Amino acid sequence: YLVDRVLPMLPERLSNDLCSLNPHEDKFTFSAMFVFDKDYQIISEWFGKTVIHSDKRFTYEEAQAVIEKQDNTFAAELYTLNKIAHSLRKRNIKEGAIQFETDEVVFELDVTGKPIGVMAKERLDAHLLIEDFMLLANRSVAKFIADKGKDLEIPYVYRIHDLPDVDRVHEFSLFAKELGFTMQTQTPQQIAQSFNRLQKAAREDPALKVLSRLAIRSMAKAAYSTYNIGHYGLGFTHYAHFTSPIRRYADVLAHRILEQNLESTQRNKKIELEDQCKHISAQERKAIEAERESVDYKQVEYILNHIGEEFDGLISGMIERGIFVELLMSKCEGLVPFNTMNESFSIADHGFKAMGLHSGRVLHFGDQVKVRILDADLERREIDMELVE
């Protein structure tokens, strides 16, 4: 998903029509079905081929409006789904899930594709509702296959996330402590609880919100593998990607293997499946990098129309040349070189503060500052700024 276009895995005629759940049409699907009791506990589950006839397609914003106002034909259904989703989310957090909340930016583009507005995207209940039910389906499918193969393994495409690196988390905890946030890091469970506390505190403290992004970087990267080590970030012992077969090939593989093992048992060659897992993990990393570069490019393109203007921002990083500042509204990040500040600065070893060698002035990671845009280089995707005293 690039800022100004989508590059679908399947041809668009398939992904946007034939394989899409268009309303008022019968569509062949592969479903994970669940029955809940009145306390939102799962009392039965079923996986198999189905036909879906959708009555209504909501945008996230439309669904959110119904959840909040309760004034739509499907208000009762959405209200119930949202109640179940809240229950699932609460249970997942209790079992060790880390609730990372990253700022995703959205752009307003003109007819030529040029960005004329950019802002942080708000995560609504409607977004979280979809996430919670996808997590449920993905987790349950993975556990079904693992349980069926408990005596003799059925090789499967698991989504795995390793335990955090102890040294990296310890280094991060020292960094967090300098900003006034204390972490407990003796066990993986304590680390997860500390990250959740950080996320909660970050809602009130903008400096900690910047810090929470660094927390994500201190974690291992999720990947696909036939060797199931669980998913640390979600707190799941079994997890797979099942819910997006029109946009992720991992889900296509998960569907095929699940179908083969519903009524009988079939084992694919693990070594061949593992090679596929490595390939799609590598392709996923390329796609993620492309998406990041697309956002960076459009942010710089947006700033080109605001040279000379002043914005509020937060210090988001430091290098020998200067400090990085992230603008509050647009999340654009640029460099304020030290040579624009009329004195040299020394950066502390841990990189959380810089001290002026003449004035003694201290700049801290997370400090709110005002900056002026000096220049923007679209080719290098870099923005130059200066502090406004």
Steps between C-alpha positions, in 0.01 A plus 500: 500500500685807372371849573363566152433150372442136590701218343279194555639148533231371264389676180265784589207342314523214750590684820250784451214300354488123465686429828355797688202474736277734301161565663188326366700229321565137589873453559687176562705527817707304751370585846589472865170486691461556874211474744519712817296472817345802675833565681686511166674167562549278193293182530559358150697563181490370144720544190391433146374614161202736503299741289469857628225732381591842640214736586712811544857617449607764752802726489677522835364851548143389425526207740644727769210743461253213550686374808496848654150613402310169485276626219535257211324186382801297616562686827414198718738272309790747507441577868513130587811443289671794669414364847648162409809669353558693823475175694748324268743793522484511879567125516796525261661776706451296816674206330803709403421686176692825448277787387736701281326807357704653218409820320399423142485804276234564236535741211255720316603499133394733221390375157864468389599292805683785675456506879309807624437373851646243739396395850520211746229239447273439798450136599128460553298226667399389149866438409568313824183293461623358168845439648362312800291261291786442255727416793240254627469325164876492439575368847229234490597365158863464609401319820265269309783382274748472789255295709418271210872438449598470866603134461655538155560859384303646211738760351328838488572866426515665841542869569771513765652771717804421712566610858669841527878522511590547867791738431298723267209521742736577790659780297155633412392488866797719599400743228139500623614558858675821397161622377336412830348164406607190696475155343506154653709275273578186701260275305329510158168547682634804689633646175158466335329660800752785498444565130124514562550746785718709269228505234246614758730773632579613144136603450561780751869577437609579140866432584412145603307457176822556309670259739238231438608485133852418614352224713369332184848517345644319803276202428564204271340508153200278431541245219350188344635158594405133530683499835239628743660694785184698571432870457648697790351838408146361489551265795384202288652151503347435156445755226471501121383739228170372361275800446644679193551251216451764230791709623742263681633178355556360850123495541455311173739231625319493836166448323631217284653309790196552723267374227714189452472424871133563574363157408827307474868548578763609250858599574700719264878479490618723780827601334319621186241687704775661708667626180170660403474657847846654466413636156170664602665642815765664280235632260301639792804696622544647150133605494525661846811692394327616181204625704730691737690658211171598337388678818840671539489617138151647529583670831798676342287585195241652733761706687634644172193727502575622852862623476551788743199410715517420872366187671492344845682169537670255734868408511492143369869411469858625511815448295838673498377749236185608675158411638203346322163666554163343421224750424197453723224524242650345185753263663759619245853461638797719418850585622598815690880520451701616799682749277173699478502550879809723530684258727628144514314229686613184675268195489479274805606138443144371522384756242211644699638852550737754344680772695624833361875533561482877559155575639445170682159481336355146508275352233318184607349223293126565497525876565240709319658761274402740223681469168513681167521302173819598315506257209376163379674256265250269331765278342671431832170520695656740751368813672725774643374706793620757751385569854283805558612644832 
